[in-house]
Short mmCIF file of C-alpha atoms in Angstrom, two decimals:
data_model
loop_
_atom_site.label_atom_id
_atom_site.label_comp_id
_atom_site.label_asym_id
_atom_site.label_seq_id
_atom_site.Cartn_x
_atom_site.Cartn_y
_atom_site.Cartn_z
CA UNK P 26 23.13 30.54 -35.69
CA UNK P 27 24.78 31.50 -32.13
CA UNK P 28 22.28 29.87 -29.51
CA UNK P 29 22.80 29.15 -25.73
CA UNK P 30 20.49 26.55 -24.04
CA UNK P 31 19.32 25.70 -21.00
CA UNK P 32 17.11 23.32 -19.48
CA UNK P 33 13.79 24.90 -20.17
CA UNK P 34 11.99 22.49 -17.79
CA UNK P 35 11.99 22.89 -14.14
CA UNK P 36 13.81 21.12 -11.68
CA UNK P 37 12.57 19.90 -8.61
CA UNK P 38 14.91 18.23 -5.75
CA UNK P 39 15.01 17.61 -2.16
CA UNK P 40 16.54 19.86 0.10
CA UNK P 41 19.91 18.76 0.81
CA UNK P 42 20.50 17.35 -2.48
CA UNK P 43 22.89 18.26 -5.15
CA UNK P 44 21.34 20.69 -7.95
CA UNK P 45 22.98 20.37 -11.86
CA UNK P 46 21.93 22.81 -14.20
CA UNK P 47 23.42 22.56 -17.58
CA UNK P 48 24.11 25.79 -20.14
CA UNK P 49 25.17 24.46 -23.88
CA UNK P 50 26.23 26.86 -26.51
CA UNK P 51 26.77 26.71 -30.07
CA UNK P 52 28.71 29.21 -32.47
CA UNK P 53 30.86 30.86 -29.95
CA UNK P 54 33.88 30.59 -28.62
CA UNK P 55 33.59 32.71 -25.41
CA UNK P 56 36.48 33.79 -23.11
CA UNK P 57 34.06 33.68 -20.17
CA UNK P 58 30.71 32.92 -18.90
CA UNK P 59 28.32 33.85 -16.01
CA UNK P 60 25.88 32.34 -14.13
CA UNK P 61 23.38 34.64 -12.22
CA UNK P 62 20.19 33.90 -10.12
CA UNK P 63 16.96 35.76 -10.84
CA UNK P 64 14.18 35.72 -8.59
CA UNK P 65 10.79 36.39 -9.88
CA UNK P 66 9.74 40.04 -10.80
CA UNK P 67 13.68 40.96 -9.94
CA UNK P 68 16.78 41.71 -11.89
CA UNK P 69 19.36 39.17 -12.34
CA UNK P 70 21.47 38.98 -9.44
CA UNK P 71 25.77 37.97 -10.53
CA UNK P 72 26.75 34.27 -9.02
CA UNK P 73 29.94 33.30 -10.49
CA UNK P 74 32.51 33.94 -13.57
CA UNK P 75 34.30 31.01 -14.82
CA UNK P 76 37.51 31.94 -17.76
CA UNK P 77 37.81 29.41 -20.47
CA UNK P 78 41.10 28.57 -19.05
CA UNK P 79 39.48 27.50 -15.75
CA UNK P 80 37.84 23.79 -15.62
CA UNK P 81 36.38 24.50 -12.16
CA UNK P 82 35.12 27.65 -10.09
CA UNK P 83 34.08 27.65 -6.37
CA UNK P 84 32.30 29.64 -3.93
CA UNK P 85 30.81 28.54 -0.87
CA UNK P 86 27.80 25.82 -2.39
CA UNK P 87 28.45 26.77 -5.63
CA UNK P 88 30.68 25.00 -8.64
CA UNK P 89 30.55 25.75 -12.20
CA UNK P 90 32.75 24.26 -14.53
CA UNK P 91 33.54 24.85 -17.96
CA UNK P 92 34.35 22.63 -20.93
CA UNK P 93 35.29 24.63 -23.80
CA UNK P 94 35.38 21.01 -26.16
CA UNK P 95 31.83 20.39 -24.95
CA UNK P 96 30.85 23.77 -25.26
CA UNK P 97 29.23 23.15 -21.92
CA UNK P 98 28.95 24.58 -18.64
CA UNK P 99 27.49 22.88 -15.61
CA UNK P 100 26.14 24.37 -12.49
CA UNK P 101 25.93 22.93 -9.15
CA UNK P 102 24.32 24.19 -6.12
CA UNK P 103 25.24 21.34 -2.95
CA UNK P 104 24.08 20.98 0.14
CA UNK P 105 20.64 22.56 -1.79
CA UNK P 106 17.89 24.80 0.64
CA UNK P 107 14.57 26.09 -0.17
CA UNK P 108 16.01 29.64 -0.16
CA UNK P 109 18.04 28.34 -3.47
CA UNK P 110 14.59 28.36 -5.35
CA UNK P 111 14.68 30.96 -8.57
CA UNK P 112 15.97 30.96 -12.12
CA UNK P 113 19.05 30.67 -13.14
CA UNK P 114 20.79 32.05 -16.48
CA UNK P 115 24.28 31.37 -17.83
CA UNK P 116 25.47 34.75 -19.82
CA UNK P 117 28.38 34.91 -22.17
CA UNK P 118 29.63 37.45 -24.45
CA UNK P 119 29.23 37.24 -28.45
CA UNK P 120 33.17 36.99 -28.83
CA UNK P 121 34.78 40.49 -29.52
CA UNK P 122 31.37 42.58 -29.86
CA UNK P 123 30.58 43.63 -26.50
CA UNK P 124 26.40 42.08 -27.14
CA UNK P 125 25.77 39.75 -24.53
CA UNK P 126 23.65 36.61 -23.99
CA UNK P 127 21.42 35.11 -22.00
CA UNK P 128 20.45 31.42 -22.02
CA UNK P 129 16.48 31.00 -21.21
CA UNK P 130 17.27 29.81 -17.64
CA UNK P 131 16.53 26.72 -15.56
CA UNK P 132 14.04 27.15 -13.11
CA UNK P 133 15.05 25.64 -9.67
CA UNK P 134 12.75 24.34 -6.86
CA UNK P 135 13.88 22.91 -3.32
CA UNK P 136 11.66 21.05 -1.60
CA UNK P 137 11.44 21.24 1.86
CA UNK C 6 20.48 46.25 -3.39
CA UNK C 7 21.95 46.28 -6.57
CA UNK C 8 22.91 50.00 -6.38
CA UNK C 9 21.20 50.67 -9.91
CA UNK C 10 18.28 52.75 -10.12
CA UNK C 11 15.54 52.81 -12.66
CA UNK C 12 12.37 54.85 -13.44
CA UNK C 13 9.69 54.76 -13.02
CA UNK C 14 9.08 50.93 -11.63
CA UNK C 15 5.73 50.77 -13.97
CA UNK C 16 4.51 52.24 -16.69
CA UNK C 17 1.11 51.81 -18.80
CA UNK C 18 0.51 52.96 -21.88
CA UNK C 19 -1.61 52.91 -25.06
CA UNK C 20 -0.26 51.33 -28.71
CA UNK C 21 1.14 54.38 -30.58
CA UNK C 22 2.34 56.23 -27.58
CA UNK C 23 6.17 56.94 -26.67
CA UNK C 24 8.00 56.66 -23.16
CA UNK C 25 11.26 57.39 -21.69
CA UNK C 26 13.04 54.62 -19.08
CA UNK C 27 15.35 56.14 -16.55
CA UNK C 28 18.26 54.45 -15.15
CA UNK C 29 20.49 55.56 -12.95
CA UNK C 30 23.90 52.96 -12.87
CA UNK C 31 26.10 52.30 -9.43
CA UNK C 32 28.87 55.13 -8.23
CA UNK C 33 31.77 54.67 -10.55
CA UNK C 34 30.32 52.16 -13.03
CA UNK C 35 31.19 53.54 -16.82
CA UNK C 36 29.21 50.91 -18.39
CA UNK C 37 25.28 50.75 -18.91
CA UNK C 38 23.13 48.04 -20.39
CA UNK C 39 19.47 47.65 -21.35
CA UNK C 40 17.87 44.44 -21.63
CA UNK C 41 14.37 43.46 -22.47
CA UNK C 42 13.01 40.60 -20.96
CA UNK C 43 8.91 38.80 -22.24
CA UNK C 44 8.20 35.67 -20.93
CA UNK C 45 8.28 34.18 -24.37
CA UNK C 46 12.12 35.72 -24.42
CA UNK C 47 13.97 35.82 -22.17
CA UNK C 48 16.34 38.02 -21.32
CA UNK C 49 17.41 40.30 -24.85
CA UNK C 50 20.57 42.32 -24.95
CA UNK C 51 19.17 46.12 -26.79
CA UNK C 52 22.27 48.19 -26.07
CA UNK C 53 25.30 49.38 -24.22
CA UNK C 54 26.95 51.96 -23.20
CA UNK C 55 30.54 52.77 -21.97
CA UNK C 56 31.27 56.54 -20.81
CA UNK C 57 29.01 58.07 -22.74
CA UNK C 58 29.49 56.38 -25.93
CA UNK C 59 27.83 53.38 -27.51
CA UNK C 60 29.66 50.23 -27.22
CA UNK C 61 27.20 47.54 -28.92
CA UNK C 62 23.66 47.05 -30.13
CA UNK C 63 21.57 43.74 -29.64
CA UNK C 64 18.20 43.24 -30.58
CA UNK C 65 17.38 46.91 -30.40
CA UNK C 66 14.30 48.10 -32.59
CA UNK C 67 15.04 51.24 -34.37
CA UNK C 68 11.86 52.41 -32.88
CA UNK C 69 13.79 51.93 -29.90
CA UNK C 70 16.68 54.49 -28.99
CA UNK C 71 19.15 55.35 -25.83
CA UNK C 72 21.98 57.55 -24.76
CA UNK C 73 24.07 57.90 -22.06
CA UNK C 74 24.49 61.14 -20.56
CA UNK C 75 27.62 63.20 -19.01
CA UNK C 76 26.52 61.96 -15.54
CA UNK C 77 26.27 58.53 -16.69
CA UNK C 78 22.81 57.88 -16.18
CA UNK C 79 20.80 56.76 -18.94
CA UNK C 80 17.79 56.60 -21.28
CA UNK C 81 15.64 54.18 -23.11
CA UNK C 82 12.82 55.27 -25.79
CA UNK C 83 10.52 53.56 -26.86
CA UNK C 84 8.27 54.92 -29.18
CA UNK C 85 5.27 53.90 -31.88
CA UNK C 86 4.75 51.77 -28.72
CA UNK C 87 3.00 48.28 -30.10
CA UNK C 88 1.86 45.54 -28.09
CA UNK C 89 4.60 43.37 -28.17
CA UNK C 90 6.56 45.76 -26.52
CA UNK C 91 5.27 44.85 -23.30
CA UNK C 92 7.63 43.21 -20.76
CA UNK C 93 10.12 44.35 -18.18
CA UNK C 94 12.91 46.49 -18.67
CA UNK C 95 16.56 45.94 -17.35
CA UNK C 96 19.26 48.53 -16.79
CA UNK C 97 22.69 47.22 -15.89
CA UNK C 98 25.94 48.86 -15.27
CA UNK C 99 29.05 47.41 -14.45
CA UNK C 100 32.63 49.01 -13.25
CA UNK C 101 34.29 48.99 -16.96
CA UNK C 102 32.92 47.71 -20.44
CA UNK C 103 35.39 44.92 -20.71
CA UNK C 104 33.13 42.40 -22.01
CA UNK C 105 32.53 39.15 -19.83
CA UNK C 106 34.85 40.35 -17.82
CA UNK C 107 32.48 42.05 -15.38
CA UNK C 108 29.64 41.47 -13.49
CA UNK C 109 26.94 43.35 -14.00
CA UNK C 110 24.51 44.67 -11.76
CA UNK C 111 20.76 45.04 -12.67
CA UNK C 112 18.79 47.11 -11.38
CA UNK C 113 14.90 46.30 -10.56
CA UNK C 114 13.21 46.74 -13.67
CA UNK C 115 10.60 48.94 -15.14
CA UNK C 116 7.46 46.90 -16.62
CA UNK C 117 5.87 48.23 -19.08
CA UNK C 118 2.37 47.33 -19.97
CA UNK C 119 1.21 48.45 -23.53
CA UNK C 120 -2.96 48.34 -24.15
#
């Protein structure tokens, strides 16, 4: 069956560290994926699209990259603050049908 | 501020009842979404909608329906309401319905509470 995973556990690090949250699929072969942040009791808020033909996407503290052999996708928040505390859920589309889907998320905490 | 509206922001009801969620999606946005997310869940794709017409159905109960209207806004029923229906109800819209292509916006939720 088509399944995305996250890391159901929490993570905890230090502020100022680097943050790696991982998103593993199975059963699809998607064109893109997301990553949004969700914040409790809110609606998911868009971070970053990465294209299967991109290893590595940028913006500002932010990297995701994107191995299509792995059927992986890693998430990395540097230079991590307290503020960067929430969930957050990697998203691709079910190739060609339009349904989207959302991994579990990874709960994020930044200790001060 | 996503720019995505929904109605009303909480709603209680009793098992057996029926209720309408309201969403209003961004200026310009074509596409609306509906998600249902329970904490034992996640987040669950129900349907979508692109300019009125439906695009693609997820996990959508068939006690569950929606439409899209001329102005674009839309609506979620829910009816023969049972107790697993509780949870908190997305709306998303994005510019066009090219899938992954877009981001989508989500708008704040309506939780609905079913005794």
């Amino acid at each position: 069956s088509q399944k995305i995973e996250q890391n159901s556990e929490a993570l905890n690090i230090q502020e100022g560290k680097t943050a790696t949250l991982t998103c593993n699929y199975t059963n699809y072969s998607p064109a893109y994926l997301q990553w949004y942040r969700q914040d409790p009791g809110r609606g998911p808020v868009f971070l970053l699209l990465i294209r299967e033909n991109e290893k590595e996407k940028r913006k500002e503290r932010l990297k995701v990259t994107f191995d299509t052999t792995l059927k992986q996708s890693l998430f990395h928040i540097t230079a991590s603050q307290p503020a960067d505390s929430a969930t957050y859920l990697c998203a691709l589309e079910s190739s060609g049908t339009y349904k989207y889907i959302f991994g579990t998320g990874t709960r994020l905490k930044v200790l001060a | 501020d996503s720019g995505v509206t929904q109605t009303p922001k909480h709603l209680i009801t009793a098992t057996g009842q029926r209720v309408t969620l309201r969403c209003s999606p961004r200026s310009g946005d074509l596409s609306v979404y509906w998600y249902q997310q329970s904490l034992d869940q996640g987040l669950q794709f129900l349907i979508q909608y692109y300019n009125g017409e439906e695009r693609a159905k997820g996990n959508i109960l068939e006690r569950f329906s929606a439409q899209q209207f001329p102005d674009l806004h839309s609506e979620l029923n829910l009816s023969s309401l049972e107790l697993g229906d509780s949870a908190l109800y997305f709306c998303a819209s994005s510019v066009v319905g090219l899938a992954g292509l877009n981001e989508q916006f989500f708008g704040p939720g309506t939780r609905l509470t079913v005794l």
